[in-house]
Amino acid sequence: MRDFVIFTDSCCDMTAQMAEELGLVVLPLSLEMGGRTYRNWLDGRDIAFADFYARIRSGETATTSAANVSQFDEAMRKVLAAGKDILCINFSSALSTTYQSAAIAADELRNEFPEAKIFVVDSLCASLGQGLLVYLCAQEQRKGRTIEEVRDFAESTKGKVCHWFTVDDLNHLKRGGRINAATALFGTMLSIKPVMHVDDGGHLTPVGKARGRRASLLALVDHMEQTAIDPQHQTIFISHGDCAEDARFVAEEITRRFGITDIHINYVGPVIGNHSGPGTMALFFLGEPR
């Protein structure tokens, strides 16, 4: 049985250390800001995450780009030439063309490396929801599962990865077309915070509202309490838009309610953070329904 490597992209929002420990290949998406292009590396080598959010708060804007076919071709070719197979798990196709780029590159390389197995999975996930799915697949790989078994695990598990999040500033969602201008205006005036999730099709969907920041943070944990599968034995991921104190508050509430201590916290990276804005708080776990 040939060894295989798990690929993903930087919208997984994992720490660089975790990605390295798991042996992942992570392709960066890009953003253009202030006339310069930055790669969204997990270690922030092009643009530090705190610096990115400081610039967004000061009024700067950015545009983002998906990972392209040539990036995947180059990275995949190196692994295949070394005699290893590839399982590639990417950012939701409903939010980016990154998955399509990976799939095109894989199709082209299968002709050149007919003995290789190259599987591409549309995670239908975002941020550390994608990261959680990749993390769980890497744990299956460590158990000695075959590439087909881990692929099947990814496909059967991705619909159970729950994404619950809220934002502090509705204007970023307005600019991204997620809410209209009137909703953003009145919501800001009344301190209304949206509670959103990623649906079964991988789209961002508003599902509720909370009055005030603290209520919105507690609402995330409430949803976990309602839908989590065996929460006491889960690994929980939390991502934040430069609001680490709020992330710790959510983590502490999870520990208080469920006794969970295996909780990982990291930034929402610049590519997703450009659309969600500073103050974004997101909670990820396995649950039913999503």
CSV table of C-alpha atoms in Angstrom, one decimal:
chain,number,residue,atom,x,y,z
A,1,MET,CA,0.0,0.0,0.0
A,2,ARG,CA,1.4,3.4,-1.0
A,3,ASP,CA,1.7,6.2,1.4
A,4,PHE,CA,-0.6,9.2,0.9
A,5,VAL,CA,-0.5,12.9,1.7
A,6,ILE,CA,-3.4,15.0,2.8
A,7,PHE,CA,-3.6,18.3,0.9
A,8,THR,CA,-5.8,21.3,1.9
A,9,ASP,CA,-5.8,25.1,1.5
A,10,SER,CA,-5.2,28.0,3.8
A,11,CYS,CA,-8.9,28.6,4.4
A,12,CYS,CA,-8.6,25.7,6.8
A,13,ASP,CA,-7.3,28.4,9.3
A,14,MET,CA,-5.3,25.8,11.3
A,15,THR,CA,-2.1,26.9,13.0
A,16,ALA,CA,1.1,26.3,11.0
A,17,GLN,CA,2.3,24.1,13.8
A,18,MET,CA,-0.7,21.8,13.7
A,19,ALA,CA,-0.5,21.5,9.9
A,20,GLU,CA,3.2,20.6,10.1
A,21,GLU,CA,2.6,18.0,12.9
A,22,LEU,CA,-0.1,16.4,10.8
A,23,GLY,CA,2.1,16.3,7.7
A,24,LEU,CA,-0.3,18.4,5.6
A,25,VAL,CA,0.4,20.2,2.4
A,26,VAL,CA,-1.4,23.5,2.6
A,27,LEU,CA,-1.8,25.8,-0.5
A,28,PRO,CA,-2.3,29.5,0.2
A,29,LEU,CA,-5.1,31.6,-1.2
A,30,SER,CA,-4.2,35.2,-1.8
A,31,LEU,CA,-5.4,38.8,-1.2
A,32,GLU,CA,-4.5,42.1,-2.7
A,33,MET,CA,-4.3,45.0,-0.3
A,34,GLY,CA,-2.7,48.4,-0.7
A,35,GLY,CA,-1.4,47.6,-4.2
A,36,ARG,CA,0.4,44.5,-3.0
A,37,THR,CA,-0.5,40.8,-3.2
A,38,TYR,CA,-0.1,38.7,0.0
A,39,ARG,CA,-0.3,34.9,0.3
A,40,ASN,CA,-2.5,33.7,3.2
A,41,TRP,CA,0.2,31.4,4.7
A,42,LEU,CA,-0.8,29.7,7.9
A,43,ASP,CA,2.2,31.3,9.7
A,44,GLY,CA,1.3,34.8,8.6
A,45,ARG,CA,4.7,35.2,6.9
A,46,ASP,CA,3.4,37.6,4.2
A,47,ILE,CA,1.0,39.5,6.4
A,48,ALA,CA,0.6,39.0,10.2
A,49,PHE,CA,-3.0,38.4,11.1
A,50,ALA,CA,-3.1,41.1,13.8
A,51,ASP,CA,-1.7,43.6,11.2
A,52,PHE,CA,-4.3,42.6,8.7
A,53,TYR,CA,-7.1,43.2,11.1
A,54,ALA,CA,-5.6,46.6,12.2
A,55,ARG,CA,-5.6,47.7,8.6
A,56,ILE,CA,-9.2,46.6,8.0
A,57,ARG,CA,-10.2,48.5,11.1
A,58,SER,CA,-8.5,51.6,9.7
A,59,GLY,CA,-10.7,51.4,6.6
A,60,GLU,CA,-8.5,49.6,4.1
A,61,THR,CA,-10.1,47.1,1.8
A,62,ALA,CA,-8.8,44.0,0.1
A,63,THR,CA,-9.8,41.6,-2.7
A,64,THR,CA,-9.2,37.8,-2.5
A,65,SER,CA,-8.2,35.1,-5.0
A,66,ALA,CA,-8.6,31.4,-4.9
A,67,ALA,CA,-5.7,28.9,-5.2
A,68,ASN,CA,-5.4,28.2,-8.9
A,69,VAL,CA,-4.8,25.1,-11.1
A,70,SER,CA,-1.1,25.7,-11.6
A,71,GLN,CA,-0.5,25.9,-7.8
A,72,PHE,CA,-2.2,22.6,-7.3
A,73,ASP,CA,-0.4,21.0,-10.3
A,74,GLU,CA,3.0,22.0,-9.0
A,75,ALA,CA,2.4,20.9,-5.4
A,76,MET,CA,0.7,17.6,-6.4
A,77,ARG,CA,3.3,16.8,-9.0
A,78,LYS,CA,6.1,16.8,-6.3
A,79,VAL,CA,4.2,14.3,-4.1
A,80,LEU,CA,3.2,12.1,-7.0
A,81,ALA,CA,6.8,12.0,-8.3
A,82,ALA,CA,7.9,10.8,-4.9
A,83,GLY,CA,5.6,7.8,-5.3
A,84,LYS,CA,2.8,8.9,-2.9
A,85,ASP,CA,-0.9,9.3,-3.4
A,86,ILE,CA,-3.0,12.4,-2.6
A,87,LEU,CA,-6.2,13.1,-0.7
A,88,CYS,CA,-7.1,16.8,-1.2
A,89,ILE,CA,-9.8,18.4,1.0
A,90,ASN,CA,-10.7,21.9,0.0
A,91,PHE,CA,-12.7,25.1,1.0
A,92,SER,CA,-16.4,24.9,0.2
A,93,SER,CA,-17.1,25.1,-3.5
A,94,ALA,CA,-20.1,27.3,-2.6
A,95,LEU,CA,-17.6,30.0,-1.4
A,96,SER,CA,-14.6,29.6,-3.6
A,97,THR,CA,-13.3,28.1,-6.9
A,98,THR,CA,-10.4,26.5,-5.0
A,99,TYR,CA,-12.0,23.1,-5.0
A,100,GLN,CA,-12.6,23.3,-8.8
A,101,SER,CA,-9.0,24.2,-9.4
A,102,ALA,CA,-7.8,21.2,-7.3
A,103,ALA,CA,-10.2,18.9,-9.3
A,104,ILE,CA,-9.0,20.1,-12.6
A,105,ALA,CA,-5.3,19.7,-11.6
A,106,ALA,CA,-6.1,16.2,-10.4
A,107,ASP,CA,-7.8,15.2,-13.6
A,108,GLU,CA,-4.8,16.3,-15.7
A,109,LEU,CA,-2.3,14.6,-13.4
A,110,ARG,CA,-4.1,11.3,-13.4
A,111,ASN,CA,-3.2,10.9,-17.1
A,112,GLU,CA,0.4,11.5,-16.4
A,113,PHE,CA,0.5,9.3,-13.2
A,114,PRO,CA,-1.9,6.5,-14.0
A,115,GLU,CA,-0.6,4.4,-11.1
A,116,ALA,CA,-1.4,7.1,-8.6
A,117,LYS,CA,-4.6,7.7,-6.5
A,118,ILE,CA,-5.7,11.3,-6.4
A,119,PHE,CA,-8.9,12.0,-4.6
A,120,VAL,CA,-10.4,15.5,-4.2
A,121,VAL,CA,-13.1,16.3,-1.6
A,122,ASP,CA,-15.3,19.3,-1.5
A,123,SER,CA,-15.4,19.9,2.2
A,124,LEU,CA,-18.5,22.1,2.1
A,125,CYS,CA,-16.8,23.7,5.1
A,126,ALA,CA,-15.0,27.0,5.9
A,127,SER,CA,-12.3,28.3,8.3
A,128,LEU,CA,-11.7,25.9,11.2
A,129,GLY,CA,-14.7,23.9,10.2
A,130,GLN,CA,-12.6,22.9,7.2
A,131,GLY,CA,-9.7,22.6,9.6
A,132,LEU,CA,-11.7,20.3,11.9
A,133,LEU,CA,-12.6,18.0,9.0
A,134,VAL,CA,-9.0,17.8,7.9
A,135,TYR,CA,-7.8,17.2,11.4
A,136,LEU,CA,-10.2,14.3,11.9
A,137,CYS,CA,-9.1,12.8,8.6
A,138,ALA,CA,-5.5,13.1,9.6
A,139,GLN,CA,-6.3,11.2,12.8
A,140,GLU,CA,-7.9,8.4,10.7
A,141,GLN,CA,-4.7,8.4,8.5
A,142,ARG,CA,-2.6,7.9,11.7
A,143,LYS,CA,-4.7,4.9,12.6
A,144,GLY,CA,-3.5,3.2,9.4
A,145,ARG,CA,-6.6,3.7,7.3
A,146,THR,CA,-6.2,3.5,3.5
A,147,ILE,CA,-6.7,6.5,1.3
A,148,GLU,CA,-10.1,5.2,0.2
A,149,GLU,CA,-11.2,4.7,3.8
A,150,VAL,CA,-10.1,8.3,4.8
A,151,ARG,CA,-11.8,9.7,1.7
A,152,ASP,CA,-15.0,7.9,2.6
A,153,PHE,CA,-14.7,9.2,6.2
A,154,ALA,CA,-14.3,12.7,4.9
A,155,GLU,CA,-17.4,12.4,2.7
A,156,SER,CA,-19.5,10.9,5.5
A,157,THR,CA,-18.3,13.3,8.1
A,158,LYS,CA,-18.3,16.7,6.3
A,159,GLY,CA,-22.1,17.1,6.7
A,160,LYS,CA,-21.8,16.8,10.4
A,161,VAL,CA,-19.2,19.6,10.9
A,162,CYS,CA,-21.3,22.3,12.5
A,163,HIS,CA,-20.3,26.0,11.9
A,164,TRP,CA,-21.9,28.6,14.2
A,165,PHE,CA,-20.6,32.1,14.0
A,166,THR,CA,-21.4,35.7,14.7
A,167,VAL,CA,-19.9,39.0,13.6
A,168,ASP,CA,-19.4,42.3,15.4
A,169,ASP,CA,-19.8,44.7,12.5
A,170,LEU,CA,-22.6,44.0,10.1
A,171,ASN,CA,-21.1,46.3,7.4
A,172,HIS,CA,-18.7,43.7,6.3
A,173,LEU,CA,-21.5,41.3,5.6
A,174,LYS,CA,-23.3,44.1,3.8
A,175,ARG,CA,-20.3,44.7,1.5
A,176,GLY,CA,-20.1,40.9,0.8
A,177,GLY,CA,-23.8,40.8,-0.2
A,178,ARG,CA,-24.8,38.6,2.8
A,179,ILE,CA,-27.3,41.2,4.2
A,180,ASN,CA,-28.8,44.4,2.7
A,181,ALA,CA,-27.9,48.0,3.7
A,182,ALA,CA,-31.1,48.6,5.7
A,183,THR,CA,-30.5,45.5,7.8
A,184,ALA,CA,-26.9,46.5,8.5
A,185,LEU,CA,-28.0,50.1,9.4
A,186,PHE,CA,-30.8,49.1,11.8
A,187,GLY,CA,-28.9,46.1,13.2
A,188,THR,CA,-26.0,48.4,14.1
A,189,MET,CA,-28.2,51.0,15.7
A,190,LEU,CA,-30.0,48.4,17.8
A,191,SER,CA,-26.8,46.3,18.6
A,192,ILE,CA,-28.3,43.3,16.8
A,193,LYS,CA,-25.8,40.6,16.1
A,194,PRO,CA,-26.6,37.9,13.5
A,195,VAL,CA,-26.1,34.3,14.4
A,196,MET,CA,-25.2,32.4,11.2
A,197,HIS,CA,-24.1,28.9,10.1
A,198,VAL,CA,-22.9,27.0,7.1
A,199,ASP,CA,-25.7,25.0,5.6
A,200,ASP,CA,-25.6,21.5,4.0
A,201,GLY,CA,-24.7,23.1,0.6
A,202,GLY,CA,-21.7,24.9,2.1
A,203,HIS,CA,-23.3,28.4,2.0
A,204,LEU,CA,-23.3,31.0,4.8
A,205,THR,CA,-26.8,31.4,6.1
A,206,PRO,CA,-28.3,33.7,8.7
A,207,VAL,CA,-30.5,31.7,11.2
A,208,GLY,CA,-31.0,34.0,14.1
A,209,LYS,CA,-30.3,37.3,15.9
A,210,ALA,CA,-29.0,38.2,19.4
A,211,ARG,CA,-29.2,41.5,21.2
A,212,GLY,CA,-25.7,42.4,22.1
A,213,ARG,CA,-22.3,40.8,21.9
A,214,ARG,CA,-22.4,38.6,25.0
A,215,ALA,CA,-25.8,37.1,24.0
A,216,SER,CA,-24.5,36.3,20.5
A,217,LEU,CA,-21.5,34.5,21.9
A,218,LEU,CA,-23.6,32.4,24.3
A,219,ALA,CA,-26.0,31.6,21.4
A,220,LEU,CA,-23.1,29.8,19.6
A,221,VAL,CA,-22.7,27.5,22.7
A,222,ASP,CA,-26.4,27.1,23.0
A,223,HIS,CA,-26.5,25.7,19.4
A,224,MET,CA,-23.7,23.3,20.4
A,225,GLU,CA,-25.7,22.1,23.4
A,226,GLN,CA,-28.7,21.4,21.2
A,227,THR,CA,-27.0,19.5,18.4
A,228,ALA,CA,-23.5,18.2,19.3
A,229,ILE,CA,-22.8,14.5,19.1
A,230,ASP,CA,-21.3,13.2,22.4
A,231,PRO,CA,-19.7,16.6,23.1
A,232,GLN,CA,-17.7,15.5,26.1
A,233,HIS,CA,-15.5,13.4,23.8
A,234,GLN,CA,-15.0,15.9,21.0
A,235,THR,CA,-12.2,18.1,19.8
A,236,ILE,CA,-13.5,21.6,19.5
A,237,PHE,CA,-12.2,24.3,17.2
A,238,ILE,CA,-12.8,28.1,17.6
A,239,SER,CA,-11.7,30.8,15.2
A,240,HIS,CA,-11.8,34.6,15.7
A,241,GLY,CA,-11.3,37.8,13.8
A,242,ASP,CA,-8.8,39.4,16.2
A,243,CYS,CA,-10.9,39.0,19.3
A,244,ALA,CA,-9.0,36.4,21.3
A,245,GLU,CA,-10.7,37.5,24.6
A,246,ASP,CA,-14.1,36.6,23.2
A,247,ALA,CA,-12.7,33.3,21.9
A,248,ARG,CA,-11.5,32.5,25.4
A,249,PHE,CA,-14.9,33.4,26.8
A,250,VAL,CA,-16.6,30.9,24.5
A,251,ALA,CA,-14.0,28.2,25.3
A,252,GLU,CA,-14.6,28.7,29.0
A,253,GLU,CA,-18.3,28.5,28.6
A,254,ILE,CA,-17.9,25.2,26.6
A,255,THR,CA,-15.7,23.8,29.4
A,256,ARG,CA,-18.2,24.9,32.0
A,257,ARG,CA,-21.1,23.3,30.3
A,258,PHE,CA,-19.5,20.1,28.9
A,259,GLY,CA,-16.2,19.6,30.8
A,260,ILE,CA,-14.4,19.7,27.4
A,261,THR,CA,-10.7,20.8,27.6
A,262,ASP,CA,-9.6,19.7,24.1
A,263,ILE,CA,-10.3,23.1,22.5
A,264,HIS,CA,-8.1,24.8,19.8
A,265,ILE,CA,-8.3,28.5,19.1
A,266,ASN,CA,-6.8,30.4,16.1
A,267,TYR,CA,-7.4,33.4,13.9
A,268,VAL,CA,-9.8,33.6,11.0
A,269,GLY,CA,-7.2,34.1,8.3
A,270,PRO,CA,-7.1,37.2,6.1
A,271,VAL,CA,-8.9,35.7,3.1
A,272,ILE,CA,-12.0,34.7,5.0
A,273,GLY,CA,-11.5,37.6,7.5
A,274,ASN,CA,-11.7,40.1,4.6
A,275,HIS,CA,-15.4,39.1,4.2
A,276,SER,CA,-16.4,38.5,7.8
A,277,GLY,CA,-14.4,41.4,9.4
A,278,PRO,CA,-12.8,42.0,12.8
A,279,GLY,CA,-14.8,40.7,15.7
A,280,THR,CA,-15.9,37.5,14.0
A,281,MET,CA,-16.4,34.6,16.4
A,282,ALA,CA,-16.9,31.0,15.1
A,283,LEU,CA,-17.4,27.7,16.8
A,284,PHE,CA,-17.0,24.3,15.1
A,285,PHE,CA,-17.9,20.8,16.3
A,286,LEU,CA,-19.6,17.6,15.1
A,287,GLY,CA,-23.4,17.6,15.4
A,288,GLU,CA,-26.7,16.5,13.8
A,289,PRO,CA,-28.3,18.3,12.2
A,290,ARG,CA,-25.6,20.5,10.8
